[in-house]
Coordinates of C-alpha atoms and ligand atoms in Angstrom, one line a residue:
Chain P
M1 CA -0.7 68.7 9.7
R2 CA -4.5 69.2 9.5
D3 CA -4.3 68.7 5.8
L4 CA -2.4 65.5 6.2
K5 CA -4.9 64.2 8.7
L6 CA -7.8 65.1 6.4
K7 CA -6.1 63.3 3.6
A8 CA -5.6 60.2 5.7
C9 CA -9.3 60.2 6.6
Q10 CA -10.2 60.5 2.9
I11 CA -7.8 57.8 1.8
R12 CA -9.3 55.5 4.4
Q13 CA -12.7 56.1 2.8
G14 CA -11.3 55.4 -0.6
V15 CA -9.8 52.1 0.6
L16 CA -13.0 51.1 2.2
Q17 CA -14.9 51.8 -1.0
L18 CA -12.3 50.1 -3.2
I19 CA -12.5 46.9 -1.1
H20 CA -16.2 46.9 -0.7
E21 CA -16.6 47.3 -4.5
A22 CA -14.0 44.7 -5.5
K23 CA -15.1 42.3 -2.7
T24 CA -11.5 41.6 -1.9
G25 CA -8.6 43.2 -0.1
H26 CA -6.5 43.4 3.1
I27 CA -8.3 46.1 4.9
G28 CA -6.9 45.8 8.4
G29 CA -3.3 46.5 7.4
D30 CA -4.4 49.2 4.9
M31 CA -6.0 51.1 7.8
S32 CA -3.0 50.7 10.1
V33 CA -0.5 51.9 7.5
T34 CA -2.5 54.8 6.0
D35 CA -1.0 57.6 8.1
I36 CA 2.5 56.5 7.4
L37 CA 1.9 56.4 3.6
V38 CA 0.1 59.8 3.7
D39 CA 3.0 61.5 5.5
L40 CA 5.5 59.9 3.0
Y41 CA 3.5 60.6 -0.2
Y42 CA 2.1 64.0 0.6
K43 CA 4.9 65.5 2.6
Q44 CA 8.2 63.7 3.0
M45 CA 9.0 61.9 -0.2
N46 CA 10.3 63.4 -3.4
V47 CA 8.1 61.4 -5.8
S48 CA 5.7 62.6 -8.4
P49 CA 3.7 61.1 -11.3
E50 CA 6.0 62.8 -13.9
G51 CA 9.2 62.1 -12.0
M52 CA 9.3 58.3 -12.0
Q53 CA 12.3 58.3 -14.3
D54 CA 14.2 60.9 -12.2
P55 CA 17.3 59.2 -10.8
D56 CA 17.2 61.4 -7.8
R57 CA 13.6 60.5 -6.8
D58 CA 13.1 58.9 -3.4
R59 CA 12.4 55.2 -3.5
F60 CA 9.5 53.4 -1.8
V61 CA 9.0 49.7 -1.3
L62 CA 5.8 48.4 0.3
S63 CA 7.3 45.2 1.7
K64 CA 3.9 44.3 3.2
G65 CA 2.5 44.3 -0.3
H66 CA -0.9 43.1 0.8
S67 CA -1.6 46.7 1.9
V68 CA -1.7 47.6 -1.7
E69 CA -5.2 49.1 -1.6
A70 CA -3.9 52.0 0.5
L71 CA -1.0 52.5 -1.9
Y72 CA -3.3 52.4 -5.0
T73 CA -5.7 54.8 -3.5
I74 CA -2.9 57.3 -2.7
L75 CA -1.3 56.9 -6.2
A76 CA -4.7 57.4 -7.8
D77 CA -5.3 60.5 -5.7
K78 CA -1.9 61.9 -6.7
G79 CA -2.5 61.3 -10.4
F80 CA -0.1 58.5 -11.0
F81 CA -2.9 57.0 -13.1
P82 CA -6.5 57.9 -13.8
K83 CA -8.7 57.2 -10.8
D84 CA -11.2 55.5 -13.1
E85 CA -8.7 52.8 -13.9
L86 CA -8.7 51.7 -10.3
K87 CA -12.3 50.5 -10.7
T88 CA -10.9 47.4 -12.4
Y89 CA -8.9 46.5 -9.3
S90 CA -8.7 42.7 -8.9
Q91 CA -11.1 42.1 -11.8
Y92 CA -10.6 39.9 -14.7
G93 CA -7.8 41.3 -17.0
S94 CA -6.9 44.2 -14.7
K95 CA -3.4 45.4 -14.3
F96 CA -4.3 46.3 -10.7
I97 CA -3.7 43.0 -9.0
G98 CA -3.8 42.5 -5.2
H99 CA -0.2 43.3 -4.7
P100 CA 2.1 46.1 -5.9
N101 CA 3.1 45.7 -9.5
N102 CA 5.6 47.8 -11.4
K103 CA 3.5 47.8 -14.5
I104 CA 1.8 50.6 -12.7
N105 CA 3.2 54.1 -12.7
G106 CA 4.5 55.0 -9.2
I107 CA 5.4 51.5 -8.1
E108 CA 9.1 50.7 -8.0
M109 CA 9.1 47.1 -7.0
N110 CA 6.8 44.1 -7.1
T111 CA 6.0 42.7 -3.7
G112 CA 3.6 40.4 -2.0
S113 CA 5.9 37.6 -0.7
L114 CA 6.8 38.9 2.7
G115 CA 10.4 39.4 3.8
H116 CA 11.9 40.7 0.5
G117 CA 11.4 44.5 0.7
L118 CA 14.1 45.5 3.2
S119 CA 16.8 43.6 1.2
V120 CA 15.6 45.3 -2.0
G121 CA 15.7 48.6 -0.1
V122 CA 19.3 47.9 1.0
G123 CA 20.2 47.4 -2.6
M124 CA 18.6 50.7 -3.6
A125 CA 20.3 52.5 -0.7
M126 CA 23.7 51.0 -1.7
A127 CA 23.1 52.2 -5.3
G128 CA 22.4 55.6 -4.0
K129 CA 25.7 55.6 -2.2
M130 CA 27.6 54.3 -5.2
D131 CA 26.2 56.9 -7.5
K132 CA 26.5 59.7 -4.9
R133 CA 22.9 60.5 -5.2
D134 CA 21.0 61.9 -2.2
Y135 CA 17.7 60.1 -2.6
R136 CA 16.3 58.3 0.3
V137 CA 14.8 54.8 0.5
Y138 CA 11.7 54.0 2.5
V139 CA 10.6 50.5 3.2
V140 CA 7.4 49.6 5.1
M141 CA 7.1 46.2 6.7
G142 CA 4.5 44.3 8.8
D143 CA 5.2 43.1 12.3
G144 CA 4.2 39.5 11.4
E145 CA 6.6 39.8 8.5
M146 CA 9.4 40.3 11.0
A147 CA 9.4 36.5 11.5
E148 CA 11.0 36.0 8.0
G149 CA 14.7 35.3 8.5
S150 CA 15.6 37.2 5.4
V151 CA 14.4 40.4 7.1
W152 CA 17.2 40.0 9.7
E153 CA 19.8 39.4 6.9
A154 CA 18.8 42.8 5.5
I155 CA 18.9 44.5 8.9
M156 CA 22.4 43.1 9.4
A157 CA 23.6 44.3 6.1
A158 CA 22.1 47.8 6.4
G159 CA 23.7 48.1 9.8
H160 CA 27.0 46.8 8.5
Y161 CA 27.1 49.2 5.7
K162 CA 25.9 52.1 7.8
L163 CA 23.2 52.9 5.2
D164 CA 21.9 56.2 6.6
N165 CA 19.9 56.8 3.5
I166 CA 17.3 54.2 4.4
T167 CA 14.2 54.6 6.7
A168 CA 12.4 51.4 7.5
F169 CA 9.0 51.2 9.1
V170 CA 7.5 48.4 11.1
D171 CA 3.8 48.6 11.1
R172 CA 3.5 47.4 14.7
N173 CA -0.2 46.6 14.8
R174 CA 0.4 43.5 16.9
L175 CA -1.8 41.3 14.7
Q176 CA -1.2 39.0 11.8
I177 CA -3.6 36.4 10.1
S178 CA -3.8 33.8 12.8
G179 CA -4.0 36.1 15.8
T180 CA -1.8 38.4 17.8
T181 CA 1.9 38.4 17.0
E182 CA 2.6 37.5 20.6
Q183 CA 0.5 34.3 20.1
V184 CA 1.9 33.4 16.7
M185 CA 5.5 34.4 17.0
S186 CA 6.6 37.0 19.6
Q187 CA 7.8 40.3 18.2
D188 CA 8.2 42.3 21.4
S189 CA 11.4 44.1 22.0
Q190 CA 11.7 45.2 18.4
E191 CA 13.6 48.3 19.7
Q192 CA 16.4 46.2 21.2
R193 CA 16.5 43.8 18.3
W194 CA 17.1 46.5 15.7
A195 CA 19.4 48.6 17.9
S196 CA 21.7 45.6 18.4
F197 CA 22.3 45.5 14.7
G198 CA 23.4 49.1 14.7
W199 CA 20.2 50.9 13.7
N200 CA 18.9 54.2 15.0
V201 CA 15.5 53.2 16.5
L202 CA 12.5 55.5 16.9
S203 CA 9.4 54.1 18.6
I204 CA 6.3 56.2 18.0
P205 CA 2.5 56.1 18.2
G206 CA 2.1 55.0 14.6
N207 CA -1.3 56.5 13.7
D208 CA -0.2 59.9 15.0
M209 CA 0.6 62.2 12.1
E210 CA 2.8 64.6 14.1
A211 CA 4.8 61.8 15.5
I212 CA 5.2 60.1 12.1
D213 CA 6.3 63.3 10.5
A214 CA 8.8 64.2 13.2
A215 CA 10.3 60.7 13.2
V216 CA 10.8 60.7 9.4
Q217 CA 12.4 64.1 9.7
L218 CA 14.7 62.8 12.4
S219 CA 15.6 59.8 10.3
K220 CA 16.7 62.1 7.5
E221 CA 19.0 64.0 9.8
T222 CA 20.5 60.9 11.4
K223 CA 24.0 60.2 9.9
G224 CA 26.1 57.1 10.0
K225 CA 23.3 54.6 10.6
P226 CA 20.0 53.5 9.2
T227 CA 16.8 54.4 11.0
V228 CA 13.9 52.2 11.8
I229 CA 10.6 53.7 12.9
I230 CA 8.6 51.2 15.1
A231 CA 5.2 52.6 14.4
N232 CA 2.8 51.3 17.1
T233 CA -0.4 51.3 15.1
T234 CA -3.9 50.0 15.4
K235 CA -4.9 47.4 12.8
G236 CA -8.2 48.5 11.2
C237 CA -7.5 52.1 12.5
G238 CA -10.4 54.5 11.9
V239 CA -13.3 52.0 11.8
S240 CA -14.3 51.0 15.3
F241 CA -15.4 47.4 14.6
M242 CA -12.3 46.6 12.6
E243 CA -9.9 47.9 15.1
N244 CA -7.6 45.3 16.8
Q245 CA -9.6 42.4 15.2
A246 CA -7.4 39.7 13.5
G247 CA -10.5 38.7 11.5
W248 CA -10.4 42.0 9.7
H249 CA -7.0 41.1 8.1
H250 CA -8.8 40.4 4.9
R251 CA -12.5 40.3 5.6
V252 CA -14.7 42.1 3.1
P253 CA -17.2 44.5 4.6
T254 CA -20.9 43.8 4.0
D255 CA -23.1 46.7 2.8
E256 CA -24.1 47.6 6.3
E257 CA -20.5 47.4 7.6
F258 CA -19.5 49.6 4.6
A259 CA -22.1 52.2 5.4
Q260 CA -21.2 52.2 9.1
G261 CA -17.5 52.5 8.3
M262 CA -18.0 55.4 5.9
K263 CA -20.2 57.1 8.5
E264 CA -17.5 56.8 11.2
L265 CA -14.7 58.0 8.8
K266 CA -16.8 61.0 7.7
E267 CA -17.5 62.0 11.3
K268 CA -13.8 61.8 12.0
E269 CA -13.1 64.0 9.0
A270 CA -15.7 66.5 10.0
A271 CA -14.3 66.7 13.5
L272 CA -10.8 67.6 12.3
Chain U
M1 CA -23.3 16.4 -2.3
S2 CA -21.5 19.5 -1.1
N3 CA -18.0 20.0 -2.4
I4 CA -15.2 19.7 0.1
A5 CA -11.8 21.3 -0.5
N6 CA -8.8 18.9 -0.7
K7 CA -7.1 20.7 2.2
Q8 CA -10.1 20.0 4.3
A9 CA -9.8 16.3 3.5
I10 CA -6.2 16.5 4.7
C11 CA -7.2 18.0 8.0
N12 CA -9.9 15.4 8.5
V13 CA -7.5 12.5 7.8
L14 CA -4.8 13.9 10.1
L15 CA -7.3 14.6 12.9
K16 CA -8.6 11.1 12.8
A17 CA -5.1 9.4 12.5
S18 CA -3.7 11.6 15.3
E19 CA -6.3 10.3 17.7
T20 CA -4.1 7.3 18.2
D21 CA -0.9 8.3 16.4
K22 CA 0.8 10.8 18.7
D23 CA 3.8 11.2 16.4
I24 CA 1.9 13.2 13.9
V25 CA 2.8 16.9 14.1
V26 CA 1.3 19.6 11.9
L27 CA 3.2 22.8 11.4
C28 CA 1.9 26.0 10.0
S29 CA 3.4 29.4 9.1
D30 CA 0.6 31.8 9.9
S31 CA -1.3 29.7 7.5
R32 CA -3.6 27.6 9.7
G33 CA -6.8 29.3 8.5
S34 CA -6.1 29.1 4.8
A35 CA -4.9 25.5 5.4
S36 CA -8.1 24.5 7.1
M37 CA -6.0 23.4 10.0
T38 CA -7.6 25.6 12.6
E39 CA -9.6 22.6 13.8
F40 CA -6.5 20.5 14.1
A41 CA -4.7 23.3 16.1
K42 CA -7.7 23.5 18.4
Q43 CA -8.2 19.8 19.0
R44 CA -4.5 18.8 19.0
P45 CA -2.6 21.7 20.5
E46 CA 0.2 19.4 21.7
Q47 CA 0.7 18.1 18.1
F48 CA 0.6 21.5 16.4
V49 CA 3.4 23.9 15.9
E50 CA 3.1 27.5 14.7
V51 CA 6.3 29.0 13.4
G52 CA 5.0 32.4 12.2
I53 CA 5.7 33.8 8.8
A54 CA 8.9 31.8 8.3
E55 CA 8.6 29.2 5.6
Q56 CA 12.3 28.2 5.6
N57 CA 12.2 27.7 9.3
L58 CA 8.9 25.7 8.9
V59 CA 10.6 23.1 6.6
S60 CA 13.8 22.7 8.6
I61 CA 12.0 22.4 11.9
S62 CA 9.8 19.8 10.3
A63 CA 12.9 17.9 9.3
G64 CA 14.3 18.2 12.8
L65 CA 11.1 16.8 14.3
A66 CA 11.1 14.0 11.7
V67 CA 14.6 12.8 12.4
C68 CA 13.5 12.5 16.0
G69 CA 10.7 10.2 15.1
K70 CA 7.8 12.6 14.3
K71 CA 5.7 12.5 11.2
A72 CA 5.9 16.1 10.2
F73 CA 3.3 17.8 8.0
A74 CA 4.4 21.3 7.0
V75 CA 1.3 23.1 5.7
S76 CA 1.9 26.4 3.9
P77 CA 1.0 28.2 0.7
A78 CA 2.4 26.2 -2.2
S79 CA 4.0 29.3 -3.7
F80 CA 6.2 30.0 -0.7
L81 CA 6.7 26.4 0.3
S82 CA 8.0 25.4 -3.1
T83 CA 10.3 28.3 -3.8
R84 CA 11.1 30.2 -0.6
S85 CA 12.0 27.0 1.3
M86 CA 13.2 25.0 -1.7
E87 CA 16.7 24.6 -0.3
Q88 CA 15.3 23.4 3.0
A89 CA 13.1 21.0 1.1
K90 CA 16.1 19.8 -0.9
V91 CA 18.6 19.5 1.9
D92 CA 16.7 18.9 5.2
A93 CA 13.6 17.1 3.9
A94 CA 14.8 15.2 0.8
Y95 CA 18.6 14.8 0.9
S96 CA 18.4 13.6 4.5
K97 CA 15.4 11.5 3.7
T98 CA 13.3 12.6 6.6
N99 CA 9.6 11.8 7.2
V100 CA 8.4 15.3 6.1
T101 CA 5.3 15.8 4.1
L102 CA 5.1 19.2 2.6
I103 CA 1.6 20.3 1.9
G104 CA 1.4 23.1 -0.5
I105 CA -2.0 24.8 -0.1
S106 CA -3.7 27.3 -2.4
G107 CA -1.7 25.8 -5.2
G108 CA -1.5 26.9 -8.9
V109 CA -3.5 30.0 -9.5
S110 CA -5.8 29.5 -6.5
Y111 CA -5.0 32.9 -5.2
G112 CA -6.3 34.5 -8.3
A113 CA -6.0 38.3 -8.4
L114 CA -3.3 38.3 -5.7
G115 CA -0.9 37.7 -8.5
M116 CA 2.4 36.0 -9.3
T117 CA 3.9 36.2 -5.8
H118 CA 1.1 33.9 -4.7
H119 CA 0.9 31.6 -7.6
S120 CA 2.8 28.3 -7.7
A121 CA 3.0 27.5 -11.3
N122 CA 6.4 25.9 -10.9
D123 CA 6.1 23.7 -7.9
I124 CA 6.1 20.5 -9.9
A125 CA 9.3 21.5 -11.6
T126 CA 11.1 22.6 -8.5
M127 CA 10.0 19.8 -6.2
A128 CA 10.3 16.9 -8.8
S129 CA 13.9 18.0 -9.6
I130 CA 14.9 17.2 -6.1
P131 CA 16.2 13.6 -5.6
N132 CA 14.2 11.6 -3.0
M133 CA 11.3 14.1 -3.2
R134 CA 8.0 12.6 -4.3
V135 CA 5.3 14.9 -5.8
Y136 CA 1.6 14.5 -5.7
L137 CA -1.3 16.5 -7.0
P138 CA -4.5 14.8 -6.0
S139 CA -7.6 15.7 -8.0
D140 CA -10.4 15.7 -5.5
H141 CA -11.1 15.3 -1.8
L142 CA -11.8 11.6 -2.0
Q143 CA -8.5 10.9 -3.7
T144 CA -6.7 13.3 -1.3
E145 CA -8.0 11.2 1.6
K146 CA -6.6 8.0 0.1
L147 CA -3.3 9.7 -0.7
I148 CA -2.7 11.1 2.8
E149 CA -3.7 7.7 4.3
A150 CA -1.1 6.1 2.1
L151 CA 1.6 8.7 2.9
L152 CA 1.1 8.0 6.6
Q153 CA 2.2 4.4 5.9
D154 CA 5.7 5.3 4.9
K155 CA 8.6 7.5 6.2
L156 CA 9.7 9.2 3.0
P157 CA 9.6 12.9 2.1
S158 CA 6.9 14.1 -0.3
Y159 CA 5.3 17.3 -1.6
V160 CA 1.6 17.4 -2.0
R161 CA -0.1 20.3 -3.8
V162 CA -3.8 21.1 -3.3
G163 CA -5.9 24.0 -4.4
R164 CA -7.7 26.6 -2.4
N165 CA -11.3 26.1 -3.5
A166 CA -13.6 23.2 -3.0
V167 CA -13.9 21.5 -6.3
E168 CA -16.4 19.1 -7.7
P169 CA -15.3 15.6 -7.0
V170 CA -14.0 13.4 -9.8
Y171 CA -14.9 10.2 -8.0
E172 CA -17.8 8.9 -6.0
E173 CA -18.0 8.3 -2.3
G174 CA -17.3 4.6 -1.8
N175 CA -16.0 4.1 -5.3
V176 CA -12.5 5.7 -5.4
P177 CA -10.1 3.5 -7.3
F178 CA -6.7 4.2 -5.8
T179 CA -3.3 2.4 -6.0
M180 CA -0.4 4.3 -4.5
D181 CA 1.9 5.6 -7.3
K182 CA -0.3 4.3 -10.0
A183 CA -2.4 6.6 -12.2
T184 CA -6.1 6.2 -12.2
T185 CA -8.0 5.7 -15.5
V186 CA -11.0 7.9 -15.0
C187 CA -12.6 6.9 -18.3
D188 CA -11.5 4.7 -21.2
G189 CA -11.2 5.4 -24.9
N190 CA -8.7 5.0 -27.7
D191 CA -8.9 8.1 -29.8
V192 CA -7.0 10.4 -27.5
A193 CA -5.5 10.2 -24.1
I194 CA -6.0 13.2 -21.9
I195 CA -3.5 13.0 -19.0
A196 CA -4.2 15.5 -16.3
C197 CA -3.3 16.2 -12.7
G198 CA -4.7 18.0 -9.7
E199 CA -7.7 20.3 -10.4
M200 CA -7.4 19.8 -14.1
V201 CA -8.7 16.2 -13.9
K202 CA -12.3 17.3 -13.5
P203 CA -12.3 19.6 -16.6
A204 CA -10.5 16.8 -18.5
K205 CA -13.3 14.4 -17.5
D206 CA -15.9 16.9 -18.5
A207 CA -14.1 17.5 -21.8
A208 CA -14.3 13.7 -22.5
A209 CA -18.1 13.9 -22.0
I210 CA -18.3 16.8 -24.5
L211 CA -16.1 14.8 -27.0
A212 CA -18.2 11.7 -26.6
K213 CA -21.1 13.6 -28.1
D214 CA -19.0 14.1 -31.2
G215 CA -18.0 10.4 -31.3
I216 CA -14.5 11.0 -30.0
K217 CA -13.5 8.5 -27.4
A218 CA -11.1 10.0 -24.9
R219 CA -9.2 8.2 -22.3
V220 CA -8.7 10.3 -19.2
I221 CA -5.9 9.5 -16.9
D222 CA -5.6 11.0 -13.5
M223 CA -1.8 11.3 -13.0
Y224 CA -1.9 12.5 -9.4
C225 CA 1.5 10.9 -8.9
L226 CA 3.9 13.2 -10.7
K227 CA 6.8 11.5 -9.1
P228 CA 7.2 8.6 -9.2
L229 CA 5.5 9.1 -12.5
D230 CA 3.3 6.1 -13.7
S231 CA 5.3 5.5 -17.0
E232 CA 3.4 2.3 -17.6
A233 CA 0.1 4.1 -17.9
I234 CA 1.6 6.7 -20.2
L235 CA 3.2 4.1 -22.5
K236 CA 0.0 2.1 -22.6
A237 CA -1.8 5.2 -23.6
A238 CA 0.8 6.0 -26.2
K239 CA 0.4 2.6 -27.7
E240 CA -3.3 2.5 -27.7
T241 CA -4.4 6.0 -28.5
K242 CA -3.7 8.4 -31.5
V243 CA -2.5 11.4 -29.6
I244 CA -1.7 12.5 -26.1
V245 CA -2.9 15.7 -24.5
T246 CA -1.6 16.7 -21.1
V247 CA -3.4 19.2 -18.9
E248 CA -1.9 21.0 -15.9
E249 CA -2.2 24.1 -13.8
H250 CA 1.5 24.7 -14.1
S251 CA 4.2 26.4 -16.2
P252 CA 4.8 24.8 -19.6
F253 CA 8.3 23.8 -18.3
G254 CA 9.2 20.9 -16.1
G255 CA 5.6 19.8 -15.2
L256 CA 3.3 17.0 -16.3
G257 CA 3.6 17.8 -20.0
S258 CA 7.4 17.8 -20.0
M259 CA 7.5 14.5 -18.0
V260 CA 5.0 12.7 -20.2
A261 CA 6.8 13.9 -23.4
Q262 CA 10.1 12.6 -22.0
V263 CA 8.7 9.2 -21.4
V264 CA 6.8 9.0 -24.7
A265 CA 9.7 10.3 -26.8
A266 CA 12.1 7.8 -25.4
N267 CA 9.9 4.7 -25.7
E268 CA 6.9 5.1 -27.9
P269 CA 7.2 8.3 -30.0
K270 CA 3.9 10.0 -30.6
R271 CA 2.5 13.5 -30.5
V272 CA 2.2 15.0 -27.1
I273 CA 0.4 18.3 -26.8
N274 CA 0.7 20.2 -23.5
L275 CA -2.0 22.4 -22.2
S276 CA -0.7 24.5 -19.4
L277 CA -0.4 28.0 -18.0
P278 CA 1.7 30.3 -20.1
D279 CA 5.3 31.3 -19.4
E280 CA 4.4 34.7 -18.1
P281 CA 2.5 36.1 -15.1
V282 CA -1.1 35.0 -15.6
V283 CA -4.0 37.2 -16.4
T284 CA -5.7 38.8 -13.4
G285 CA -8.8 36.9 -12.3
K286 CA -10.3 34.1 -10.3
S287 CA -9.1 30.5 -11.0
A288 CA -12.1 29.8 -13.2
E289 CA -11.5 33.0 -15.2
V290 CA -7.8 32.1 -15.6
F291 CA -8.5 28.6 -16.7
K292 CA -11.0 29.7 -19.3
H293 CA -8.6 32.4 -20.5
Y294 CA -6.0 29.8 -21.3
G295 CA -8.3 27.1 -22.5
L296 CA -7.9 24.9 -19.4
D297 CA -11.6 24.5 -18.8
A298 CA -13.6 21.6 -20.2
E299 CA -14.7 23.5 -23.3
G300 CA -11.1 24.6 -24.0
I301 CA -9.7 21.2 -23.6
A302 CA -12.4 19.6 -25.8
K303 CA -11.8 22.3 -28.5
K304 CA -8.1 21.6 -28.6
V305 CA -8.7 17.8 -28.8
K306 CA -11.1 18.2 -31.7
E307 CA -8.5 20.2 -33.6
L308 CA -6.1 17.3 -33.1
V309 CA -8.2 14.2 -34.0
Ligands
LIG401 C1 6.4 34.9 2.4 C2 4.9 35.0 2.7 N1 4.3 34.2 3.5 C3 3.0 34.3 3.8 C4 2.3 35.3 3.2 C5 0.8 35.3 3.4 N2 0.4 36.5 4.2 C6 -0.1 37.6 3.7 S1 -0.3 38.8 4.8 C7 0.2 37.9 6.1 C8 0.1 38.4 7.5 C9 1.0 39.6 7.6 O1 1.0 40.1 8.9 P1 1.7 41.4 9.1 O2 3.1 41.4 8.6 O3 1.7 41.7 10.6 O4 0.9 42.5 8.3 P2 -0.3 43.5 8.7 O5 -0.7 43.1 10.1 O6 0.3 44.8 8.6 O7 -1.4 43.2 7.7 C10 0.5 36.6 5.6 C11 1.0 35.5 6.4 C12 2.9 36.1 2.3 N3 2.3 37.1 1.7 N4 4.3 36.0 2.1
LIG402 MG1 0.7 43.1 11.7

């Protein structure tokens, strides 16, 4: 677990650096979702740079595609592509655009328009059942994203087909662009909402590596129904002045903010 | 003069009109900031509706408000508004002929490196193909003001696309020729007609200035009204000039170029050359980089015209 926590701390530094250099990115949601991605990519998921053609690999869909910087940083660290290539992120002519793109090794599905990922995940899970393969499908969504009606069509279908090979995450950071989710469009009682569609619901502190890992493990063992992990996270997690601030959804840090953020993350790393 | 984004002009007009017109309702889908509607939401909370990230709901709620007498302005990124909620636009806004104005913000490739999910290179095609739906791409903030004021005068559905960035104005304060549903001739000439819409009008105008130095007289037509299209202006240009070049921040299919060619082919056959975005996800980059890449900047347009005349 300590390794994973260290990794999460390093990935956050990578994200901060990437966004500071490119002068663009969605940093708040990157920071809230980092621990989930680290547990999936460094422990729970069966995916590797060489194995992207393996029909038995686990499938991952970042439905909240704007958190692509966290995903890119992890994929680069895991060797899905040379780290240097990522320096072109968002620059003229780059293949690293501001949302996941399957021209890039490691990315299954193009996202960026919210509210698609879970439906795609349902399709992937159905294919797994049809082909009797035991891969698992992981989909990560935002809590603001839960306002899209299509999400609920997917939730209904997964419940109906009892797709126990899918684990969905809601990055419940309680913020979206215009403010808190409760101001913009209420998302409380996620637990009851999902449960009423036949899902196994696990509600956890979403930046707690042990809790994430235990919940994913439990989701793998749950038979007969799909599992959703309501990850109660902190948007901007890890950098004090970004935490719980709607404005940091896609603000770009100044040089001073960058230095301060790196300092805080390094201190956290050292304390682990 | 500092540049003002077209979306800001929309907010300004609606703020002013809603001082007295209490039927105006602005709706956003977690988009008020990018729509420059934060000020409207603050000053007119009782005339503002937030629906969250739910573009389909946005359009249908707008239609519901409209059939009950409201003047609904649904303001959301053009990419999502013109595709995600296309059926709502078709059935609830257009087919039922409700007083809904769809404002597609950050249109075309405004979102730059965010990529294809965020680009709306097909909104003219999708929206114009819907019966009863009108389609407008104003060129600058001054024309945008005139357009929104005109749209407030009628009760029919329409789609308006504006870009994300503040662009240099085409017209001058106090001198903004505007007749509803009639194209504006930005400058006159009989060698070539450059018909452009939206943010492409300014580079077209600048291209005409470049061409003038080479003795080529270009007529630049601002076809902000894609539907109803000003066929008269197109046919006049077809008669009086040697070749027509259309310029649009849109897919090569179903946009300004297709529409102009259709009118010209049927009535006054002549060459129509279409400059547009390609039929593929566009190159990563900021708007200006994308335009330059595909020859949609003033130099690119001028170069193409020189090849033709
Ligand atoms: C269909 C669609 N509508 C709007 C957007 C624009 N958008 C990008 S991120 C975002 C807010 C997302 O909030 P949330 O889902 O809570 O994500 P997080 O807080 O994790 O960043 C919005 C509205 C989009 N990408 N897709
Ligand atoms: Mg959120």
